[in-house]
Amino acid sequence: MKVMVVGGGGREHAIIKKIKENKSVSEIFALPGNGGMAGDATLVPIGAKDIDAICEFAKANGIDYAVVAPDDPLVLGCVDRLEELGIPCFGPRANAAIIEGSKVFSKNLMKKYSIPTAEYEVFDSAEAALEYVKGCKIPTVIKADGLALGKGVVIAMTRKEAEDAVKSIMQDKKFGASGNRIVVEEFLTGPEVSVLAFTDGKCVKPMISSMDHKRAHDGDEGLNTGGMGTVAPNPYYTADIAAECMDRIFLPTVNAMNAEGRAFKGCLYFGLMLTPDGPKVIEYNCRFGDPETQVVLPLLESDLLTVMQAVTDETLGACEVKFSDKSACCVIMASDGYPERYASGFEITIPEDIADSVFVAGARLDGTRLLTAGGRVLGVSAVEPTLEGAIASAYGRVEKISFENAFYRRDIGARAMKAIKERKA
Ligand code: AMP
Ligand code: GLY
């Protein structure tokens, strides 16, 4: 069986390594992948947003199954186009991917179906938005409607910051057309939890919970990044909270999408905040999270491709999705300076004995040498019986990897460990 994975980051590397475990897979193509995946997949230099070229490649190469991992191609309708060619896919169609593609859509969906989320207002003119933030409660949260590489959210701690955010998004078009409309929403507090869930539009099977570390520096300081590390499971996400989320958030969301004629099939990502008033949705993503995937999939005991095919065939209800009861940690090694300016082109050395636990995100091949080629360079993961052990193992492996200009947080998992200790006390 020939499988194609669209995308090129650490998330895609984790997906590819897991799909490789299925014996019926003869070849995996990564479009475009990156040099660090060359040992696991055939790299095809086609960009993840080049839908025409992706479709041509799939047809010409007899692809039997496609996994579309990033948000952009999903929102652009990559799955719709591949399905028209008769190629079974994992990932939502464009009409369902809008749950991530438009924050206005997702907020209105939650309101219509009483799914708990922050109170909000929508604006399509800067003047009206500026008038509103003059009087709204501070802190407040300003969100560009469309995709903005994960950067379209501003937590405004002062009124001035709120006004500046409205101006830069709506008037200066910092995120282009994504900022034609904005959501201004209530500032919520509480621990954050990421829950990725398989859904075939009929049933929903949540994966093990995880915790991202979005800020660049230790102690959750510094700029927001794509994610500097993850742990799973998330100790704040107890069995009681999981049951509540299933009843009040996961099932209602899947049912709401069906009722809107937008059945969601694929991985639905629930970004949750456990507020004093109960769990609320901070965001939906229409795809696997990155770097959540790098801790969630290593804990998946069921065969990933089998589960994905059950989603495609709408037989997920009869398919076992089993997770290990161990814990996982992933530490992202980035280029110093990320998420702003950074230098790249430095040689990366990864010892053979730990290569299986390394998911490469930003690297390219120069002959046989692997060079850094991105902000987030790679993720180093570990699975151990306890979270404490997983953190120690992941950092032990980080020590064995070297490239010039490497930067990583030293406290991935520290907050989760604190929560575990507090609970025991
Ligand atoms: P997003 O890009 O939607 O994931 O938002 C980025 C981050 O902003 C989230 O992970 C939260 O930490 C924070 N955030 C988003 N919405 C809110 C909110 N309503 N209240 C507090 N923090 C928020
Ligand atoms: N780690 C957050 C995301 O994938 O959007």
Coordinates of C-alpha atoms and ligand atoms in Angstrom, one line a residue:
M1 CA 0.0 0.0 0.0
K2 CA 1.3 3.4 -1.0
V3 CA 0.6 6.2 1.5
M4 CA 1.1 9.9 1.1
V5 CA 1.4 12.4 3.9
V6 CA 1.0 16.1 3.1
G7 CA 3.0 18.4 5.4
G8 CA 6.6 18.7 6.5
G9 CA 7.0 19.2 10.2
G10 CA 7.6 17.3 13.4
R11 CA 3.9 16.3 13.5
E12 CA 4.1 14.8 10.1
H13 CA 7.3 12.9 11.1
A14 CA 5.5 11.4 14.1
I15 CA 2.6 10.4 11.9
I16 CA 4.9 8.8 9.3
K17 CA 6.9 6.8 11.9
K18 CA 3.6 5.5 13.3
I19 CA 2.1 4.6 9.9
K20 CA 5.3 2.8 9.0
E21 CA 4.5 0.2 11.8
N22 CA 1.6 -1.1 9.6
K23 CA 2.9 -4.1 7.6
S24 CA 0.8 -3.5 4.6
V25 CA 2.5 -0.2 3.9
S26 CA 5.1 -0.5 1.1
E27 CA 6.0 3.1 0.6
I28 CA 5.4 6.5 2.3
F29 CA 5.7 9.7 0.4
A30 CA 6.1 13.0 2.3
L31 CA 5.0 16.2 0.5
P32 CA 7.2 18.1 1.0
G33 CA 8.5 16.4 4.3
N34 CA 12.0 17.6 5.3
G35 CA 15.5 16.2 5.1
G36 CA 15.3 14.8 8.6
M37 CA 12.6 12.3 7.5
A38 CA 14.6 10.9 4.5
G39 CA 15.1 7.6 6.4
D40 CA 11.4 7.1 7.0
A41 CA 9.7 8.5 3.8
T42 CA 10.4 9.3 0.2
L43 CA 10.6 13.1 0.0
V44 CA 8.6 14.8 -2.8
P45 CA 9.3 18.5 -3.3
I46 CA 5.7 19.6 -3.5
G47 CA 4.5 22.3 -1.1
A48 CA 1.6 21.5 1.2
K49 CA -0.5 24.3 -0.3
D50 CA 0.1 23.3 -3.9
I51 CA -3.2 21.4 -4.2
D52 CA -3.0 20.9 -8.0
A53 CA 0.5 19.4 -7.8
I54 CA -0.5 17.2 -4.8
C55 CA -3.4 15.8 -6.8
E56 CA -1.3 15.2 -9.9
F57 CA 1.3 13.4 -7.9
A58 CA -1.2 11.2 -6.1
K59 CA -2.8 10.2 -9.4
A60 CA 0.4 9.6 -11.2
N61 CA 1.9 7.5 -8.4
G62 CA -1.1 5.3 -7.6
I63 CA -1.5 6.6 -4.0
D64 CA -3.8 4.3 -2.0
Y65 CA -4.3 6.5 1.0
A66 CA -3.6 10.1 1.8
V67 CA -3.1 11.9 5.1
V68 CA -3.5 15.7 4.9
A69 CA -2.0 17.0 8.2
P70 CA -1.6 20.8 8.1
D71 CA -4.5 23.3 8.4
D72 CA -3.8 25.2 5.2
P73 CA -4.4 22.4 2.6
L74 CA -7.4 21.2 4.6
V75 CA -9.0 24.6 4.6
L76 CA -8.1 24.9 0.9
G77 CA -10.0 21.7 0.1
C78 CA -7.2 19.3 -0.5
V79 CA -9.3 16.4 0.8
D80 CA -12.2 17.3 -1.4
R81 CA -10.0 17.3 -4.4
L82 CA -8.3 14.0 -3.6
E83 CA -11.6 12.3 -2.9
E84 CA -12.8 13.5 -6.4
L85 CA -9.9 11.4 -7.7
G86 CA -11.2 8.4 -5.8
I87 CA -8.3 8.5 -3.2
P88 CA -9.3 7.8 0.3
C89 CA -8.1 10.5 2.7
F90 CA -7.7 11.2 6.4
G91 CA -8.7 14.8 7.2
P92 CA -11.9 16.9 7.0
R93 CA -13.3 18.4 3.8
A94 CA -13.1 22.2 3.4
N95 CA -16.7 22.7 4.6
A96 CA -15.7 21.1 8.0
A97 CA -12.1 22.4 8.2
I98 CA -13.7 25.9 8.5
I99 CA -14.0 25.0 12.2
E100 CA -10.4 26.1 12.4
G101 CA -10.3 28.3 9.2
S102 CA -12.8 30.8 10.7
K103 CA -12.9 31.8 14.3
V104 CA -16.2 33.7 13.6
F105 CA -17.7 30.4 12.3
S106 CA -16.5 28.4 15.3
K107 CA -17.6 31.0 17.9
N108 CA -21.1 31.2 16.3
L109 CA -21.3 27.4 16.1
M110 CA -20.6 27.2 19.9
K111 CA -23.1 29.9 20.7
K112 CA -25.8 28.3 18.5
Y113 CA -25.3 24.8 20.1
S114 CA -24.6 26.0 23.7
I115 CA -21.0 24.7 23.7
P116 CA -19.1 26.4 26.6
T117 CA -16.7 29.0 25.4
A118 CA -15.6 32.6 26.2
E119 CA -18.2 35.4 25.6
Y120 CA -17.4 37.3 22.5
E121 CA -18.3 39.9 19.9
V122 CA -17.6 39.9 16.2
F123 CA -16.5 43.0 14.2
D124 CA -16.0 43.6 10.5
S125 CA -15.0 47.3 10.9
A126 CA -12.0 48.7 12.8
E127 CA -14.1 51.7 13.9
A128 CA -16.7 49.6 15.6
A129 CA -14.1 47.3 17.2
L130 CA -12.1 50.3 18.5
E131 CA -15.3 51.8 20.0
Y132 CA -16.0 48.5 21.7
V133 CA -12.6 48.0 23.2
K134 CA -12.8 51.5 24.7
G135 CA -15.3 50.2 27.2
C136 CA -14.8 46.4 27.4
K137 CA -13.4 44.5 30.3
I138 CA -9.6 44.3 30.4
P139 CA -7.7 42.0 29.9
T140 CA -9.4 41.0 26.7
V141 CA -8.5 38.7 23.8
I142 CA -8.4 39.8 20.2
K143 CA -8.5 37.1 17.5
A144 CA -8.1 37.5 13.7
D145 CA -10.9 35.5 12.0
G146 CA -8.8 33.5 9.6
L147 CA -5.6 31.4 9.7
A148 CA -2.6 33.4 10.8
L149 CA 0.2 30.7 11.3
G150 CA -1.0 30.4 14.9
K151 CA -0.1 34.1 15.6
G152 CA -3.5 35.7 15.1
V153 CA -4.3 35.9 18.9
V154 CA -3.5 38.8 21.1
I155 CA -4.0 38.7 24.8
A156 CA -4.4 42.5 25.6
M157 CA -3.5 43.2 29.2
T158 CA -4.2 46.9 28.8
R159 CA -6.7 49.0 26.8
K160 CA -3.8 50.4 24.8
E161 CA -2.7 46.9 23.8
A162 CA -6.3 46.1 22.8
E163 CA -6.5 49.2 20.6
D164 CA -3.1 48.5 19.0
A165 CA -4.1 44.9 18.3
V166 CA -7.3 46.0 16.5
K167 CA -5.4 48.5 14.5
S168 CA -2.6 46.2 13.4
I169 CA -5.0 43.3 12.5
M170 CA -7.8 45.3 10.9
Q171 CA -6.1 48.4 9.6
D172 CA -2.5 47.5 8.9
K173 CA -3.6 43.9 7.9
K174 CA -0.8 42.2 9.7
F175 CA -2.3 38.9 8.8
G176 CA -3.7 39.9 5.5
A177 CA -7.4 39.0 4.7
S178 CA -7.5 36.9 7.9
G179 CA -8.0 40.1 9.7
N180 CA -11.0 41.4 7.7
R181 CA -13.1 40.3 10.7
I182 CA -12.0 39.9 14.3
V183 CA -13.4 38.2 17.4
V184 CA -13.0 40.1 20.7
E185 CA -13.5 37.7 23.6
E186 CA -13.6 37.4 27.3
F187 CA -10.3 36.6 29.0
L188 CA -10.5 33.2 30.6
T189 CA -8.2 31.7 33.2
G190 CA -7.2 28.2 34.2
P191 CA -5.0 25.3 33.1
E192 CA -5.0 24.6 29.4
V193 CA -5.5 21.1 28.0
S194 CA -5.2 19.8 24.4
V195 CA -7.4 16.9 23.5
L196 CA -7.1 15.5 20.0
A197 CA -10.0 13.3 19.0
F198 CA -10.6 10.9 16.1
T199 CA -14.1 11.3 14.7
D200 CA -15.8 9.9 11.7
G201 CA -18.7 12.2 12.0
K202 CA -20.7 9.5 13.8
C203 CA -18.7 8.8 17.0
V204 CA -15.8 10.5 18.7
K205 CA -12.8 8.8 20.3
P206 CA -10.6 11.2 22.2
M207 CA -6.9 10.5 22.3
I208 CA -4.8 10.8 25.5
S209 CA -4.8 14.4 26.7
S210 CA -1.7 16.6 26.5
M211 CA -0.2 19.9 27.6
D212 CA 1.6 22.3 25.3
H213 CA 4.2 24.9 26.3
K214 CA 3.6 27.7 23.9
R215 CA 5.9 30.4 25.2
A216 CA 9.5 30.6 24.1
H217 CA 11.2 30.7 27.5
D218 CA 11.2 28.9 30.8
G219 CA 8.5 29.8 33.3
D220 CA 6.1 30.5 30.4
E221 CA 7.8 33.8 29.6
G222 CA 8.6 35.3 26.2
L223 CA 6.8 35.2 22.9
N224 CA 4.2 32.7 21.8
T225 CA 5.7 30.0 19.6
G226 CA 4.3 27.1 17.7
G227 CA 5.0 25.1 20.8
M228 CA 8.3 24.4 22.7
G229 CA 7.3 21.0 24.2
T230 CA 4.5 18.8 25.4
V231 CA 3.7 16.2 27.9
A232 CA 0.9 13.5 28.0
P233 CA -1.3 12.8 29.7
N234 CA -2.2 16.2 31.1
P235 CA -2.5 15.8 34.9
Y236 CA -5.2 18.5 35.2
Y237 CA -7.5 16.5 32.9
T238 CA -9.1 14.1 35.4
A239 CA -11.5 11.3 34.5
D240 CA -14.4 13.5 35.8
I241 CA -13.4 16.4 33.6
A242 CA -13.0 14.0 30.6
A243 CA -16.5 12.8 31.1
E244 CA -17.8 16.3 31.3
C245 CA -16.0 17.3 28.2
M246 CA -17.4 14.4 26.3
D247 CA -21.0 15.3 27.3
R248 CA -20.8 19.1 27.0
I249 CA -18.1 19.7 24.3
F250 CA -17.0 16.7 22.2
L251 CA -20.3 15.1 21.3
P252 CA -22.2 18.4 21.0
T253 CA -19.5 19.7 18.6
V254 CA -19.6 16.6 16.3
N255 CA -23.4 16.7 16.4
A256 CA -23.4 20.4 15.6
M257 CA -21.2 20.0 12.6
N258 CA -23.5 17.2 11.4
A259 CA -26.6 19.4 11.9
E260 CA -24.9 22.1 9.9
G261 CA -24.3 19.7 7.0
R262 CA -20.6 19.8 7.6
A263 CA -19.8 16.3 9.0
F264 CA -16.2 16.4 10.4
K265 CA -14.0 13.4 9.6
G266 CA -10.4 13.3 10.8
C267 CA -8.7 14.6 13.9
L268 CA -10.6 17.3 15.7
Y269 CA -8.4 19.2 18.2
F270 CA -10.0 20.7 21.2
G271 CA -8.0 23.5 22.9
L272 CA -9.6 23.6 26.3
M273 CA -9.3 25.9 29.3
L274 CA -10.3 24.4 32.7
T275 CA -11.9 27.6 34.1
P276 CA -13.4 28.0 37.6
D277 CA -16.8 27.7 35.7
G278 CA -15.9 24.4 34.1
P279 CA -14.1 23.4 30.9
K280 CA -14.5 25.8 28.0
V281 CA -13.3 25.7 24.3
I282 CA -10.5 28.2 23.6
E283 CA -10.1 27.0 20.0
Y284 CA -10.8 24.2 17.6
N285 CA -8.2 22.9 15.2
C286 CA -9.1 20.7 12.2
R287 CA -6.0 18.6 12.5
F288 CA -3.4 17.0 14.8
G289 CA -1.6 19.5 17.0
D290 CA 2.1 20.1 16.8
P291 CA 3.9 19.2 19.1
E292 CA 1.0 17.4 20.8
T293 CA 1.2 14.7 18.2
Q294 CA 4.8 14.0 19.2
V295 CA 3.6 12.8 22.7
V296 CA 0.2 11.4 21.8
L297 CA 1.1 9.1 19.0
P298 CA 4.0 7.4 20.8
L299 CA 1.5 6.4 23.4
L300 CA -1.0 5.0 20.9
E301 CA -1.0 1.2 21.1
S302 CA -3.5 0.6 18.3
D303 CA -2.4 0.7 14.7
L304 CA -2.7 4.3 13.5
L305 CA -3.4 3.5 9.8
T306 CA -6.1 1.1 10.8
V307 CA -7.8 3.8 13.0
M308 CA -7.4 6.4 10.2
Q309 CA -9.0 4.1 7.7
A310 CA -11.9 3.4 10.1
V311 CA -12.4 7.2 10.2
T312 CA -12.5 7.4 6.4
D313 CA -14.8 4.4 6.2
E314 CA -17.0 5.8 9.0
T315 CA -16.5 2.6 11.0
L316 CA -14.7 4.2 13.9
G317 CA -17.3 2.9 16.4
A318 CA -16.1 -0.6 15.8
C319 CA -12.4 0.2 15.9
E320 CA -10.4 0.0 19.0
V321 CA -8.3 3.1 19.9
K322 CA -6.1 2.1 22.8
F323 CA -3.5 4.1 24.6
S324 CA -0.7 3.0 26.9
D325 CA -1.0 4.0 30.5
K326 CA 2.6 5.4 30.4
S327 CA 3.6 9.0 30.1
A328 CA 5.4 10.9 27.4
C329 CA 7.4 14.1 27.1
C330 CA 8.7 15.9 24.0
V331 CA 11.2 18.7 24.1
I332 CA 11.5 20.9 21.1
M333 CA 15.1 21.9 20.1
A334 CA 14.9 25.2 18.2
S335 CA 17.2 27.7 16.6
D336 CA 18.2 30.4 19.1
G337 CA 16.2 33.5 18.3
Y338 CA 13.0 31.6 17.3
P339 CA 10.2 32.7 17.0
E340 CA 11.9 35.9 15.6
R341 CA 15.1 36.0 13.7
Y342 CA 17.5 33.1 13.8
A343 CA 20.5 31.7 11.9
S344 CA 20.3 28.2 10.3
G345 CA 22.5 25.9 8.1
F346 CA 24.2 24.2 11.0
E347 CA 25.0 20.5 11.0
I348 CA 22.8 18.3 13.2
T349 CA 24.1 15.1 14.8
I350 CA 21.6 12.6 16.1
P351 CA 23.0 9.3 17.5
E352 CA 21.6 6.3 15.8
D353 CA 20.3 4.7 19.0
I354 CA 17.9 7.5 19.8
A355 CA 16.9 8.4 16.2
D356 CA 13.5 6.6 16.7
S357 CA 12.5 9.2 19.3
V358 CA 13.4 12.2 17.3
F359 CA 10.8 14.0 15.1
V360 CA 12.5 16.4 12.7
A361 CA 10.7 19.7 11.8
G362 CA 13.1 22.1 10.3
A363 CA 16.1 20.5 8.6
R364 CA 17.4 19.9 5.1
L365 CA 19.9 17.5 3.6
D366 CA 23.1 18.7 2.1
G367 CA 24.5 15.5 0.6
T368 CA 24.5 13.2 3.6
R369 CA 24.7 16.0 6.2
L370 CA 21.6 17.2 7.9
L371 CA 21.5 20.9 8.4
T372 CA 19.2 23.1 10.4
A373 CA 16.6 24.9 8.3
G374 CA 13.9 26.3 10.5
G375 CA 12.9 27.8 13.8
R376 CA 11.7 24.6 15.4
V377 CA 14.4 22.1 14.4
L378 CA 13.3 18.9 16.0
G379 CA 11.4 17.3 18.8
V380 CA 13.0 14.7 21.2
S381 CA 10.5 12.4 22.8
A382 CA 10.5 9.7 25.5
V383 CA 7.9 7.3 26.8
E384 CA 8.3 6.0 30.4
P385 CA 6.1 4.5 33.1
T386 CA 6.0 7.9 34.9
L387 CA 5.9 11.5 33.8
E388 CA 9.0 12.2 35.9
G389 CA 10.8 9.4 34.1
A390 CA 9.7 10.6 30.7
I391 CA 10.9 14.1 31.3
A392 CA 14.3 12.8 32.5
S393 CA 14.6 10.5 29.5
A394 CA 13.7 13.2 27.0
Y395 CA 16.2 15.6 28.4
G396 CA 18.8 12.9 28.6
R397 CA 18.3 12.4 24.8
V398 CA 18.4 16.1 24.2
E399 CA 21.9 16.2 25.7
K400 CA 23.1 13.7 23.1
I401 CA 21.9 15.8 20.1
S402 CA 24.0 18.7 19.0
F403 CA 23.9 21.6 16.5
E404 CA 25.2 25.1 16.8
N405 CA 22.7 27.7 18.0
A406 CA 20.5 25.1 19.6
F407 CA 17.9 26.4 22.1
Y408 CA 15.4 24.6 24.2
R409 CA 13.3 25.1 27.3
R410 CA 14.6 23.4 30.4
D411 CA 11.2 23.2 32.2
I412 CA 9.0 21.2 29.9
G413 CA 6.7 19.2 32.1
A414 CA 7.6 21.1 35.3
R415 CA 4.1 22.5 35.7
A416 CA 2.6 19.1 35.1
M417 CA 4.9 17.6 37.8
K418 CA 3.8 20.4 40.2
A419 CA 0.1 19.5 39.5
I420 CA 0.8 15.8 40.2
K421 CA 2.6 16.6 43.5
E422 CA -0.1 19.0 44.6
R423 CA -2.7 16.4 43.9
K424 CA -0.9 13.8 46.0
A425 CA -0.3 16.2 48.8
Ligands
AMP1 P1 -5.0 30.1 20.0 O1 -4.1 30.6 18.8 O2 -6.5 30.3 19.8 O3 -4.6 28.7 20.4 O4 -4.6 31.0 21.2 C1 -3.3 31.1 21.6 C2 -3.3 31.1 23.1 O5 -3.9 32.3 23.6 C3 -4.1 30.0 23.8 O6 -3.3 28.8 23.9 C4 -4.4 30.6 25.1 O7 -3.2 30.4 26.0 C5 -4.5 32.0 24.8 N1 -6.0 32.4 24.7 C6 -6.8 32.3 23.7 N2 -8.0 32.7 24.0 C7 -8.0 33.0 25.3 C8 -9.0 33.5 26.2 N3 -10.3 33.7 25.8 N4 -8.6 33.7 27.4 C9 -7.4 33.5 27.8 N5 -6.4 33.1 27.0 C10 -6.7 32.8 25.8
GLY2 N1 0.2 23.1 19.5 C1 -0.9 23.9 19.0 C2 -1.3 23.7 17.7 O1 -1.0 22.7 17.0 O2 -2.1 24.5 17.2

